[in-house]
C-alpha cells in the first residue's frame, strides 16, 4: 500500500498535505485541501456543511459561500461528478477509493533532539480522544546544567511541570497523555483552550516555589493543531511538538501556524511571528511565539463617539447546548445588532468583535475593558415547534446591574424577517431602558459631573417627553454639552430642534426669535461638519417650520439621506414636508421608511404623530385616527397629534368626539385658533390646510383669538 489515499489517477497525502495527479502535485490551496480531506475521509457518506466548515475553518466564522467556492475548485480538478451536492445539507465524495491509508508505512520523522516514536498506548489514547490540539511541556537542559543543578532538583522540577499540567488541563477541557519525551502532554478540544492552558501554566510556574526560578527559566511550551480522525495523528503531532520545543527559547511558548489561525490576537494571546521552520514535519510552516495579552485599557473612544453610550450585543445562546438550531442564535443576534445600529442613540459594537466572546467565560468588566463598551445585551433562546422564545437582558458593566429584562416569543418564520416584531420589541425595550437610565442619572447628579453620552441621550429623551419642566432641563443639558464639546455638531443641532419645539408646541413667547435662534444653531452645526446628516436634517426643519421654504427643506433632507441612508429622522421630516405639500402618498411612504429604521427611537410617539399627519394628508382618516391615538397613548402632551385627531374625526362627521379632543387641545395650547393655525402652517398655499382649518372650526376651535368657543 501507499502512504496516501488513492482514487482514480489521484493520490491524497495527508502528512505532506499534497494532492497528486498521476504523481504531479496539484495546487488547490490549503482550504480546498482541508475540504477534500474531510470528504475523502467519509467517502460515500454525507458530510454536512457545518461539519466541513468546522474542519476546514476551525474556530472561525465564515459564510457557506466560502465552502461552495472551495468545492467548485475541487470539481474543476477532480471532475464535476467527484463531489455530489446533497441539497440543503452538505456534500458526498463519490469516487471509489482504490488504495487506503496504511499507518504502518508512515515514515518516522527523525529530528535533531529525538527520533523516538510515540508508544502504542499513547497513540491509542490520543486517537480515542475527540481532540484537535496538543500541548507539550518540557524542561530542556544544556550539557552540564543537570550536573550543576543536581539530578534530584531537575527531577523534582519536571515533576512540578507534570503535576501542573495534570491539574490545569481539565479546567480547559483537556486530557493529559503520557509520553517519555515531554515533562507533560495534554490534548484539548480547541487551539484556544490549549493556548489558555499554556498561558495559565506559565503564570502558575512563574510563582515562587522551591524550583520556581529554574522552571521559569527552562520551561518550554509548544502547541500544535491536528486533524481529528487522521491516522497520522500520533507520530506526526508528537514529532511536530518536539520540533517546536527545540525552536522555542527557554521560558517561552510557541505554536504552529494552524494553531495561531484559530486564535484572536490581543484576546487569546499576543502573537509574534518567529519565521519559517526549515526542517522536520513542519518544514516551510511558520512558528509563532505566544504570550499573555497585554492588560491595557480598551479602545479609547474619539470625542465624537463619547456623545453616545456604547453597547455590545453578545452572541445569543440556546438553553440546550446540544440544540441543532445554534445558527438561529447567530441570526437573531445579527437582527438585534442591525436594529440597534439604525439609531443615533447608541454606538453598537460590530458582530465581528463580539463573536470573539462566544463560549468564553469572562466577567462583564473584562469584556467591557477589551471592547471599550459600557452596556451589554445578552440572551438565551429556545425553540418549541414553530415558536421561538427569547429571554433578553441589558446589563451595565460597571456594576453588573440588570437594567432591563424581557421574555418575548414569536413564530420562527416571523422572527427571522428583517422587520420582525420580536426584534423591534427587543430594540425598543433596550432603547427605553437606556434613556430612562440616563435621565435618572441626570436627575440625580449635577450636570457638569455627568458623562457626555448621558447629557445627550437624556436631553433627547426629555425633549420628546414634551413636559415643560423637563423640556427646560433638556436645554440645560445640551448647553452644558456644547460648552464641553464646542466643536461637535450634535449639541447645536439638538438645540436648534429644542427651539423649534417651543414653537410647534405653542410654548414660545416669541416665535420669530425662537425661529432665528434655531436657524443660528443649525447653521453653526452644519459649519462644524458639512457632512453631518443630523445637522442637515435640523436645518431642513428650520426651513419648514420657520422659513416656510419647503423646496429648500427637501433639498437638505435629500442631502442628509444621501450621506446616511439610515438617518431615520431625515426620512421622517421629509415625509412631514410631503404632508404639507398635500402629497399624502409620498408622505406615508417616507414616514413608514423612517419607522422601519427607528425601532428604538426615544420619540416613537413623535413618529406616530407625523404618521398621523401623513395619513390625514392621504385622505385615510381611519389611519390618521389610529396613528394619532397611538401617539397620544404614549404621550398625552403631543399637541400636533391632538390637532390631527380632531381634524380626522371632524371630517368623518364624528363631531362630538372631535369637540372632546379640542377641549384637551385647548388645555395644552390655550391661545390656539383657526386663523393662526392656517397662517402659521407650512402647508399654507397648498390647498389642504384651509380644509383642515374648517374642520377644526366645526369641532369647536375659535376662529381667532377674539372669538369665544
XYZ file of C-alpha atoms in Angstrom, residues 59-61 192 262-269 293 295-296 298-299 311-317 321 326 330 333 337 349-373 375-379 397:
60
model
C -12.624 28.398 15.287
C -13.579 30.861 12.535
C -16.932 32.289 11.464
C -7.980 28.389 22.119
C -7.688 29.733 15.368
C -6.812 32.384 17.959
C -7.557 36.081 18.217
C -4.547 38.310 18.776
C -4.949 40.552 21.785
C -7.764 38.472 23.234
C -6.486 34.897 23.416
C -2.844 35.904 23.393
C -2.284 39.602 26.116
C -3.735 44.149 30.051
C -4.362 47.598 28.678
C -9.960 49.081 25.972
C -10.136 51.300 22.904
C -23.286 48.901 23.696
C -22.329 45.373 22.632
C -24.666 42.515 21.757
C -23.138 39.203 22.834
C -23.852 36.034 20.809
C -27.203 34.561 21.813
C -27.045 31.061 23.312
C -26.274 23.342 24.449
C -27.429 27.105 17.026
C -26.485 33.942 15.210
C -28.028 38.324 17.233
C -27.424 44.448 16.117
C -20.033 47.240 18.571
C -19.777 45.113 15.435
C -20.714 41.440 15.449
C -17.187 40.529 14.317
C -15.862 41.870 17.626
C -18.470 40.387 19.938
C -18.382 36.958 18.271
C -14.932 36.512 19.778
C -16.621 36.083 23.166
C -18.714 33.079 22.154
C -18.363 30.367 24.804
C -15.783 32.399 26.732
C -16.418 32.527 30.481
C -15.429 36.126 31.147
C -16.636 38.801 33.550
C -18.605 41.754 32.170
C -15.954 44.164 33.405
C -13.237 42.319 31.486
C -15.266 42.215 28.272
C -16.106 45.896 28.709
C -12.421 46.722 29.053
C -11.499 44.769 25.927
C -14.323 46.185 23.805
C -14.438 49.689 25.288
C -18.188 49.495 25.970
C -23.641 48.218 28.253
C -24.175 44.615 27.195
C -27.145 42.812 25.681
C -27.256 39.044 26.160
C -29.939 36.445 25.541
C -20.821 46.522 33.012
